[in-house]
Short mmCIF file of C-alpha atoms and ligand atoms in Angstrom, two decimals:
data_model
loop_
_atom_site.label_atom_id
_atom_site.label_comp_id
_atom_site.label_asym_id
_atom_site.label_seq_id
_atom_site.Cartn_x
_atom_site.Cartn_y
_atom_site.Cartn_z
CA UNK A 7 138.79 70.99 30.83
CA UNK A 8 142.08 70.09 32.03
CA UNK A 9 144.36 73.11 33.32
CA UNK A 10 148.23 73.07 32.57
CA UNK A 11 150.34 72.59 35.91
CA UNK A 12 151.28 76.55 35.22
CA UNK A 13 147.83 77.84 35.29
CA UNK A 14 147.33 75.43 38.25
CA UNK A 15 150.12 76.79 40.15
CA UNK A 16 149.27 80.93 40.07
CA UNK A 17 147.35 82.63 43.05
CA UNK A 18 145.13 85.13 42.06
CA UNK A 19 146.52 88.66 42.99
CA UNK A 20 145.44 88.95 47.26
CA UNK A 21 145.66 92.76 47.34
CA UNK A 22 142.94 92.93 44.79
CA UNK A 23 140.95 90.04 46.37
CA UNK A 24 140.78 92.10 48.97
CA UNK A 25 139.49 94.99 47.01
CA UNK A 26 137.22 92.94 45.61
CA UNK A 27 135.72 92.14 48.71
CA UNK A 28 135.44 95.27 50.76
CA UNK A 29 133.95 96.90 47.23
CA UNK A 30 130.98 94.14 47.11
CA UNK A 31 130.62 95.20 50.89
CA UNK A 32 130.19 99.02 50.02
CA UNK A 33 127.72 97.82 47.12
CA UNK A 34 125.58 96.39 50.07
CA UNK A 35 125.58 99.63 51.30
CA UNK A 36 127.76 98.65 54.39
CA UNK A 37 130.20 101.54 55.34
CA UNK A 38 133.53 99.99 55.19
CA UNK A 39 137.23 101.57 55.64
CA UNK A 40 138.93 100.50 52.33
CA UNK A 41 142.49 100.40 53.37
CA UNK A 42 143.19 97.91 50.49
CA UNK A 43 143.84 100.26 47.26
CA UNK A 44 147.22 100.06 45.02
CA UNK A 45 146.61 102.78 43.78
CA UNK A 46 146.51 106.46 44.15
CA UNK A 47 142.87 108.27 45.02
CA UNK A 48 143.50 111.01 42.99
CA UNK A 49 142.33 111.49 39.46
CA UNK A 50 144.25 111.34 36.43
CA UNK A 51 145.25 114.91 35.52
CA UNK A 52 143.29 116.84 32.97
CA UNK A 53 146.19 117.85 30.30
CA UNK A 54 146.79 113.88 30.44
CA UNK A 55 143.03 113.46 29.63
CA UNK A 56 143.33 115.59 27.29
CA UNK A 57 146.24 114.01 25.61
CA UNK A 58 144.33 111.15 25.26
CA UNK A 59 141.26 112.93 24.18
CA UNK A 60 143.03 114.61 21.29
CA UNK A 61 145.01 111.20 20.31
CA UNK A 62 141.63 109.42 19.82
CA UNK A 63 139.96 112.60 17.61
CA UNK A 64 143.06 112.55 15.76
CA UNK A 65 142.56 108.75 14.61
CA UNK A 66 145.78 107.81 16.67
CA UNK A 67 143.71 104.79 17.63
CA UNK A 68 145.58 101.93 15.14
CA UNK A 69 148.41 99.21 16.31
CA UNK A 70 151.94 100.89 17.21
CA UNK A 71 155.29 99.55 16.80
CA UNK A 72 155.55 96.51 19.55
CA UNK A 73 157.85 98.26 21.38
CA UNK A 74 156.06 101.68 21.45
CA UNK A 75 156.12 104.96 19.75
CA UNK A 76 159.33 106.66 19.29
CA UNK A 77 157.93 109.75 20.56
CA UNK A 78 157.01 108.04 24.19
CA UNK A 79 160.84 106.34 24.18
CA UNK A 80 162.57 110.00 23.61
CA UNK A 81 160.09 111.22 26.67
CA UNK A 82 161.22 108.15 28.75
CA UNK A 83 164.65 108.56 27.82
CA UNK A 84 164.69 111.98 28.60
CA UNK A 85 163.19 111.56 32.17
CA UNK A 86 166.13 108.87 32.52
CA UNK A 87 168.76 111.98 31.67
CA UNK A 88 166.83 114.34 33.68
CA UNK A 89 166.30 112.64 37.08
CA UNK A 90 168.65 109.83 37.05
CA UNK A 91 171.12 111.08 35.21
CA UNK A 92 171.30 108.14 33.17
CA UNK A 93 171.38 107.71 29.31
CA UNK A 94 170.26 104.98 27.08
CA UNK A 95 169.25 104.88 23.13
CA UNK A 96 166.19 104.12 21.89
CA UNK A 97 167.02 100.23 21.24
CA UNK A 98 167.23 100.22 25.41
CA UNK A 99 163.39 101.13 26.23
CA UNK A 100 160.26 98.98 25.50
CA UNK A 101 156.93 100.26 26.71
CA UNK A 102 154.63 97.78 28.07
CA UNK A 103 150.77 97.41 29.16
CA UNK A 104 151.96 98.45 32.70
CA UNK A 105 155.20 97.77 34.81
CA UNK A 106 153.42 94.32 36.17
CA UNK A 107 153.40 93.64 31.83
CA UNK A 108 157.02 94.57 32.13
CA UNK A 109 157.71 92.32 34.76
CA UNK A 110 156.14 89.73 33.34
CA UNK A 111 158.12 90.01 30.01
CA UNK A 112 160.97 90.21 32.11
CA UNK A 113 161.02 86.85 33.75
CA UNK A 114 159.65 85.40 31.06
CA UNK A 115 162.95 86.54 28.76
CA UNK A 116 165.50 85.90 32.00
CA UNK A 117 164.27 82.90 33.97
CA UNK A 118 163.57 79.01 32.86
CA UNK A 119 163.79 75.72 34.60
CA UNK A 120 166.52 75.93 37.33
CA UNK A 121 167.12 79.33 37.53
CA UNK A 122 167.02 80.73 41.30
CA UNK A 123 165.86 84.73 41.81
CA UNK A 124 166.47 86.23 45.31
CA UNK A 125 163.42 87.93 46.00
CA UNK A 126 163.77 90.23 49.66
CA UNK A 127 160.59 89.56 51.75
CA UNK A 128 158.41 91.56 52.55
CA UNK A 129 157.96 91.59 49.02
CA UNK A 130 155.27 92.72 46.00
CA UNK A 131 152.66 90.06 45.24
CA UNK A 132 153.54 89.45 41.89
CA UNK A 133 157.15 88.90 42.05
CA UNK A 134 157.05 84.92 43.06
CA UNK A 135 154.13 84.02 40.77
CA UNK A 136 155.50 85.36 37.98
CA UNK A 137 159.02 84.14 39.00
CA UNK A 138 157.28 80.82 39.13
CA UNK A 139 155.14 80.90 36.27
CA UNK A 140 158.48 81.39 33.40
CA UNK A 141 159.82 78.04 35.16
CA UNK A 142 162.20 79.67 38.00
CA UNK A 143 162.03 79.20 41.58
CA UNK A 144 161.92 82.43 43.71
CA UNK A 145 164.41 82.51 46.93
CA UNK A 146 163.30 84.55 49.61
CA UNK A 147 165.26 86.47 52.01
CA UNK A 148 163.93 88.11 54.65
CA UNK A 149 164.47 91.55 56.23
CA UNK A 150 164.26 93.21 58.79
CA UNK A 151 162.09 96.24 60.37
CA UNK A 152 165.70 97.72 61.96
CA UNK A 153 167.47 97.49 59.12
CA UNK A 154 164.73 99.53 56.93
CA UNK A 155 163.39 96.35 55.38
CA UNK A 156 166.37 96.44 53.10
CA UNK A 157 168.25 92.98 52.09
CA UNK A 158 171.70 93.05 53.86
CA UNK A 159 175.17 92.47 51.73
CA UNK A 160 175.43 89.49 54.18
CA UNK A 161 171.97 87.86 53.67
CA UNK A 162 172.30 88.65 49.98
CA UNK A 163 175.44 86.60 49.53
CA UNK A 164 174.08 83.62 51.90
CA UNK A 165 171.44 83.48 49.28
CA UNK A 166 173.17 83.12 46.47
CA UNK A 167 173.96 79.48 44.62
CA UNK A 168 175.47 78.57 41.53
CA UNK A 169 171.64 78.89 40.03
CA UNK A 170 171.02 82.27 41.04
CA UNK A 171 170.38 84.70 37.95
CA UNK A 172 168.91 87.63 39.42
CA UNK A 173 167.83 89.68 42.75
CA UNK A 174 164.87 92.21 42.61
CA UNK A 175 164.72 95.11 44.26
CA UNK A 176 161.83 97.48 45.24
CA UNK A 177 162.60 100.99 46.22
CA UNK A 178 160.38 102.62 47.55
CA UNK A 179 159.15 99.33 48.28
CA UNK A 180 155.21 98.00 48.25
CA UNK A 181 154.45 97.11 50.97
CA UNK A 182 156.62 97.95 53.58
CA UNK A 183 157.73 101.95 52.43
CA UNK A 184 161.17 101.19 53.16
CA UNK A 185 164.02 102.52 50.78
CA UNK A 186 167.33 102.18 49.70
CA UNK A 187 169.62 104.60 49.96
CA UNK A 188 172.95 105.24 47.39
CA UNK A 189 175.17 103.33 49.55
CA UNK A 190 173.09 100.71 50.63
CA UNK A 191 172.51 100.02 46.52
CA UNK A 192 175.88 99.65 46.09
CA UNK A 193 176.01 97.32 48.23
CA UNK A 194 173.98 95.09 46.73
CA UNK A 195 175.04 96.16 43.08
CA UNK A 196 178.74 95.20 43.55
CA UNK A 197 177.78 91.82 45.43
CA UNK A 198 175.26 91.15 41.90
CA UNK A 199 178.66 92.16 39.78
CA UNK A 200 180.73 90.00 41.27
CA UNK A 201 178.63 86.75 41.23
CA UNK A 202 177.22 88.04 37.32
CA UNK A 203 173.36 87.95 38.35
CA UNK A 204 170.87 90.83 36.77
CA UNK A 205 169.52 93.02 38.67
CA UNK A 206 166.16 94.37 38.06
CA UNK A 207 165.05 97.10 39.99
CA UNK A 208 161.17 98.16 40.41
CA UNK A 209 161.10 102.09 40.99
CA UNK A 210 157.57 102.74 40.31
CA UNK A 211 157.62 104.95 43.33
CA UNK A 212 160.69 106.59 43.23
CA UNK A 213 158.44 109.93 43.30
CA UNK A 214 156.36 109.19 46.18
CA UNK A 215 159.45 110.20 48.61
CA UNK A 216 159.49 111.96 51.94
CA UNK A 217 161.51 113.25 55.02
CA UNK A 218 163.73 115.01 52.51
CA UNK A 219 164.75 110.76 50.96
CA UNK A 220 166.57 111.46 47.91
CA UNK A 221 165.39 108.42 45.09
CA UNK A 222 168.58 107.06 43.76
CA UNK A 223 168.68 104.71 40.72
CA UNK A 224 170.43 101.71 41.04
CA UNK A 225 171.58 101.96 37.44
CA UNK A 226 173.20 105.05 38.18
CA UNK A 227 176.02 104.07 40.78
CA UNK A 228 178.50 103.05 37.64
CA UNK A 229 178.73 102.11 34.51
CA UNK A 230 179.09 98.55 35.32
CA UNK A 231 176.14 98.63 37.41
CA UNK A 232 174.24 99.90 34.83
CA UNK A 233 174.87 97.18 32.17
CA UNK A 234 173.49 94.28 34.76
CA UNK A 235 170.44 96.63 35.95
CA UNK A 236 167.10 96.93 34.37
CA UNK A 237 165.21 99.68 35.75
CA UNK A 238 161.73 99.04 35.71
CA UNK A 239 158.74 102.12 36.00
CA UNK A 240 155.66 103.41 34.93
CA UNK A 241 153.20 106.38 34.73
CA UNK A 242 150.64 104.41 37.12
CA UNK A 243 151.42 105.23 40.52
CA UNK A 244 152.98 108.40 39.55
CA UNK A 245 150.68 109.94 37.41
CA UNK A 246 147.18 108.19 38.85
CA UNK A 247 146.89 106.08 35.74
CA UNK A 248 146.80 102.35 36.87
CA UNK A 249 144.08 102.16 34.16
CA UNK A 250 145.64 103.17 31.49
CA UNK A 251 148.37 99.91 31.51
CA UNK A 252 151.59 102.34 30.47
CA UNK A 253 154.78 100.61 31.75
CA UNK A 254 158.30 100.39 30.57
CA UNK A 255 161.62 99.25 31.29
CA UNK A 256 165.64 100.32 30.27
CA UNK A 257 168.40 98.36 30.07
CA UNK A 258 170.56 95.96 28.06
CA UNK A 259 169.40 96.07 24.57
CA UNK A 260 169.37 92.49 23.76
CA UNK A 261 166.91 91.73 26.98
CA UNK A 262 164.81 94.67 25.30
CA UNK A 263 164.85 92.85 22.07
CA UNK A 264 163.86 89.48 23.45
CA UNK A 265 160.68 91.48 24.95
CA UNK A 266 160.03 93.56 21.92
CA UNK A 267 159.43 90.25 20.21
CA UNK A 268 157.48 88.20 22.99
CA UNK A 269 155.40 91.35 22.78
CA UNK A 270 154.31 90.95 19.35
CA UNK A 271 153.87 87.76 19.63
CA UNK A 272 151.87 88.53 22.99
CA UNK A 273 149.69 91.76 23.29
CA UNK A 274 151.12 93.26 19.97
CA UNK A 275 151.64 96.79 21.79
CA UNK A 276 150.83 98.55 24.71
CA UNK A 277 147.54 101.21 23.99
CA UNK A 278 148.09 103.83 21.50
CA UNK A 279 145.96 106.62 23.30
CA UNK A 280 147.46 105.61 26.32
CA UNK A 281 151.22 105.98 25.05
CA UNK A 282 150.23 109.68 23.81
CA UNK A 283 148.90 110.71 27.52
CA UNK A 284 152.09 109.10 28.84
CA UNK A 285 153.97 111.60 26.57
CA UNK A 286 151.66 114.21 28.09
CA UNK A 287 152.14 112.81 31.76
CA UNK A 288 156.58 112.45 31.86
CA UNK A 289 156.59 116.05 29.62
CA UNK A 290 154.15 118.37 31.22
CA UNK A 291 153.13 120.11 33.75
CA UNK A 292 154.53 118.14 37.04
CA UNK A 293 152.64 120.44 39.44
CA UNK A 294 150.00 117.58 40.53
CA UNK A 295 152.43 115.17 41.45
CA UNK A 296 153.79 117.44 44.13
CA UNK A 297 150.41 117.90 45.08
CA UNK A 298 149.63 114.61 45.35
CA UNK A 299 153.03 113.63 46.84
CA UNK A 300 152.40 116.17 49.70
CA UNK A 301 149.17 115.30 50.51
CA UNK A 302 150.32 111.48 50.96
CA UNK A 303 153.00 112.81 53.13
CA UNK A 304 150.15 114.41 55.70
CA UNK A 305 148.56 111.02 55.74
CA UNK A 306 151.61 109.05 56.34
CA UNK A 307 152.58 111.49 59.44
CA UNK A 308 149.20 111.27 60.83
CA UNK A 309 148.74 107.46 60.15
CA UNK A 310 152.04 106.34 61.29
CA UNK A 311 151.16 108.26 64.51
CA UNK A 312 148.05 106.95 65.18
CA UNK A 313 149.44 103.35 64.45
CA UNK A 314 152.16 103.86 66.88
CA UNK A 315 149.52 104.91 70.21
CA UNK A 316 147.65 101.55 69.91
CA UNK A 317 148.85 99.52 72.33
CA UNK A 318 150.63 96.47 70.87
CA UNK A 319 151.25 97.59 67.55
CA UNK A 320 154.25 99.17 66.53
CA UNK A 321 154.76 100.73 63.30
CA UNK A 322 157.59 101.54 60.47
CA UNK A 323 158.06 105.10 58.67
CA UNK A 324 158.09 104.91 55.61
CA UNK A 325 160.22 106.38 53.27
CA UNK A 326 158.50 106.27 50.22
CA UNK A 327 155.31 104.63 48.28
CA UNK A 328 151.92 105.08 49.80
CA UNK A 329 151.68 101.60 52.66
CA UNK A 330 152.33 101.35 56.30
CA UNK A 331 153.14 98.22 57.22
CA UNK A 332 152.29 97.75 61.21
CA UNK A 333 153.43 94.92 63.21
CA UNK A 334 150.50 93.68 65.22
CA UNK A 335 152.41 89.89 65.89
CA UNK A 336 152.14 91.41 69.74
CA UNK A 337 148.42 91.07 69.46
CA UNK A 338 148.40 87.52 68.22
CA UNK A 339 147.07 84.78 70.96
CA UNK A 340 144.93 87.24 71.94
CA UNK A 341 140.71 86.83 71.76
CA UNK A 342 137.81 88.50 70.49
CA UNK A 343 134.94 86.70 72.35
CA UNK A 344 135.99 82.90 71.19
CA UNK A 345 138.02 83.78 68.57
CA UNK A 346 141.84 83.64 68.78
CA UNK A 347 144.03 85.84 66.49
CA UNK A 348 146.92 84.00 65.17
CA UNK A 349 147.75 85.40 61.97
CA UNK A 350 147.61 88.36 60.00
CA UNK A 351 144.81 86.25 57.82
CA UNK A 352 142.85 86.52 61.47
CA UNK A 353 143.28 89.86 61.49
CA UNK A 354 141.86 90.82 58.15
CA UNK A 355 138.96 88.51 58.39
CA UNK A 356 138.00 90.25 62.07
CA UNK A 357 138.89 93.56 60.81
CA UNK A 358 136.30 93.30 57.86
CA UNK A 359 133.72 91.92 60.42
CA UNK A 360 134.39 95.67 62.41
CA UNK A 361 134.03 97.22 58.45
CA UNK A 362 137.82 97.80 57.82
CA UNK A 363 139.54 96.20 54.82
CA UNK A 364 143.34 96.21 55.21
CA UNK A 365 146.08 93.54 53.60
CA UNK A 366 147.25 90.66 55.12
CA UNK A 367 151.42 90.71 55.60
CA UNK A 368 151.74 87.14 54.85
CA UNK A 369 150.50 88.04 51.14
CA UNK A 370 153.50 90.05 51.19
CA UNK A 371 155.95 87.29 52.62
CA UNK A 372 155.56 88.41 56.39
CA UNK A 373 152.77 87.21 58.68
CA UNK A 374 154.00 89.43 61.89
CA UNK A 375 152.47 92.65 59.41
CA UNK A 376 149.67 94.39 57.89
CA UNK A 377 149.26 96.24 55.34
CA UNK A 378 147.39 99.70 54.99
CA UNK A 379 147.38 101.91 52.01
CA UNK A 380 147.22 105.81 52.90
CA UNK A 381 145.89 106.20 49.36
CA UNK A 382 142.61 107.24 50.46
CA UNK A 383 141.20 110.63 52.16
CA UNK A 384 142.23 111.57 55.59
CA UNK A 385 138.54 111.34 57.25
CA UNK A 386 138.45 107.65 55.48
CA UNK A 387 142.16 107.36 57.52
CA UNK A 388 140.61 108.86 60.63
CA UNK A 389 137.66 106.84 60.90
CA UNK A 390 139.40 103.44 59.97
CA UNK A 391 141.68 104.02 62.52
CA UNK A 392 139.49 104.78 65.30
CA UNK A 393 137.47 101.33 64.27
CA UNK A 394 140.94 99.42 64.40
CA UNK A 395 142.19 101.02 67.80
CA UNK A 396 138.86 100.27 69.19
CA UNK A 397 138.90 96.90 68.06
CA UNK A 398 142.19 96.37 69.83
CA UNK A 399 140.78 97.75 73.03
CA UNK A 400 138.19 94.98 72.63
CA UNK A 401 140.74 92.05 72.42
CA UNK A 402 141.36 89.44 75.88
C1 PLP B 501 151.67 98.93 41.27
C2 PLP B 501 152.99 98.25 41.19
C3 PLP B 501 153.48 97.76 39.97
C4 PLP B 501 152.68 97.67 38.70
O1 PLP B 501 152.17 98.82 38.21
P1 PLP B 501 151.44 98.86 36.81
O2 PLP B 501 150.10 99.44 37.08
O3 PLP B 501 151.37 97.50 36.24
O4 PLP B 501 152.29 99.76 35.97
C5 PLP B 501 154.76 97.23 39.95
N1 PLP B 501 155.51 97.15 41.07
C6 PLP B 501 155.05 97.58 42.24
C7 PLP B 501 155.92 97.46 43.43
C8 PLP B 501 153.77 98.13 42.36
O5 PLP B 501 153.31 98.52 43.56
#
């Protein structure tokens, strides 16, 4: 059958090719270093399980409103007030099947034919295709390791033409852990307000912060701000429930609207069950993502050292989110035997070959990089490492 130009032009998803890959490795029984996951290691918490639990036995298992219960809005909207100190009605918030659902929706409301979005690189996977996919074109600027991996005011405004609609910003960011800071948002913010683009700003990790980083909102910086900025999240990477597809977004109510009804046109609304654990998971007990959020801090102090003592890679520290992102560009024109490294794609493929599965940085935009996730136990982190330090010592 013949395949539209659209379904033609997506990639699949890389980080979970990888995943893929390195899993049907382990099902060999071959002992590889996963270093590939988007996702936390930890289980979901039991109270949210048991939300869930309770939701099914109570028959709460028939369709919702499209743009989710009430009772999950008020919880969102409360979170908003209580850690951003932001405030939006219930006509502002649609819950989605995930924040990549929301994203989706998103550029599929904002973006057609023509339309430009500045996209900072290194930058999540999904951004571009889906950019790509409503009919836009995605504009990447690139960033630099010594400036945090943050877009500069400068760059920004070079980027921008009289198509561009929107700039999206990561913070924490996948995959480089980098973070914006309140003054560096404003930045941006007042350069989007003044040239009347929309900002949309992914802050799925805005928990996962460390070295004392305080998460800032972009939305909250002023009112003005706020009315071009919608705030994207989700209980996924917070609350170790990627499979439960709970995402939502706040902002301007008539982009809301325009999702609420591509949504039931689309998947109708996001899982029942899964909106009454997400109740469960922004209202109760918090306790396990401290837990969770300290024990990814131990990682990233012990990983980023590590990193940092092989000879000819050099490595970022994060702020936030659960990813190193290494340089190893110092290592490339170098051999193993007869093969020559030249790009991060190299390095994956030889890195599998020594049984550790990492991300390759051009995936993310930047070929000099790799990408590890720390969202896996520290003797997993110790033993990958030694395998990828002694793989360097290998190299001619
Ligand atoms: C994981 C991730 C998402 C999507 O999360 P969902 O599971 O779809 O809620 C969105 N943005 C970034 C940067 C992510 O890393």
């Amino acid at each position: 059958m013949k395949l539209t130009k659209r379904a033609q032009s997506i990639k699949p998803s890389p980080t979970l090719a990888i995943t893929a890959k390195a899993n049907r490795m382990k099902a060999e029984g071959i002992d590889v270093v996963g270093f590939g996951a988007g996702e936390p290691d930890f289980d979901t918490p039991d109270n949210i399980k048991e939300a869930a639990i309770k939701a099914i036995k109570s028959g709460f298992t028939k369709y919702t409103p499209s743009s989710g219960i009430d009772e999950l809005k008020d919880a969102i909207i409360e979170k908003f007030r209580k850690e951003n100190n932001l405030k939006y009605e219930r006509n502002q918030v649609v819950i989605c099947c995930g924040a990549k659902d929301v994203l989706y929706n998103i550029a599929q409301v904002l973006f057609e034919e023509g339309d430009e979005v500045i996209i900072p690189a290194p930058y999540w996977v999904s951004y571009p295709d889906q950019v790509v996919l409503a009919g836009g074109t995605p504009v990447f600027v690139p960033t630099k390791e010594e400036n945090g991996f943050r877009i500069t005011g400068e760059d920004f405004k070079k980027a921008i033409t009289s198509r561009t609609r929107a700039i999206i910003i990561n913070s924490p960011s996948n995959p480089t852990g980098g973070a914006y800071d309140a003054k560096h948002l404003e930045e941006i913010g007042e350069i989007a307000l003044k040239n009347n683009l929309t900002i949309i700003s992914d802050e799925i990790y805005e928990r996962m912060v460390y070295d004392g980083f305080k998460h800032v909102s972009m939305a909250s910086l002023s009112d003005k701000i706020k009315e071009i900025t919608l705030v994207v999240n989700g209980v996924s990477k917070t609350y170790s429930m990627t499979g439960w597809r709970i995402g939502y977004v706040v902002g301007d109510k008539n982009v809301i609207s325009a999702i609420v009804n591509l949504q039931s046109q689309s998947t109708s609304n996001p899982t029942s069950i899964s909106q009454k654990a997400s109740v469960e998971a922004l209202r109760g007990d918090q306790s396990t993502v401290d837990m969770m959020v300290k024990a990814f801090d131990e990682r990233r102090k012990y990983i980023v050292k590590r990193l940092n003592s092989i000879k000819g890679v050099s490595c970022y520290n994060p702020q936030g989110a659960f990813y190193v992102f290494p340089n190893f560009s110092k290592l490339y024109g170098k051999k193993l035997k007869d093969k020559v490294i030249n790009s991060s794609s190299d390095l994956a493929e030889l890195l599998l070959e020594v049984k550790v599965a990492i991300v390759p940085g051009v995936a993310f935009g930047d070929d000099a990089y790799i990408r590890l996730s720390y969202a896996t136990s520290m003797d997993n982190i110790k033993k990958g490492i030694d395998r990828i330090e002694e793989f360097v010592g290998k190299l001619s």
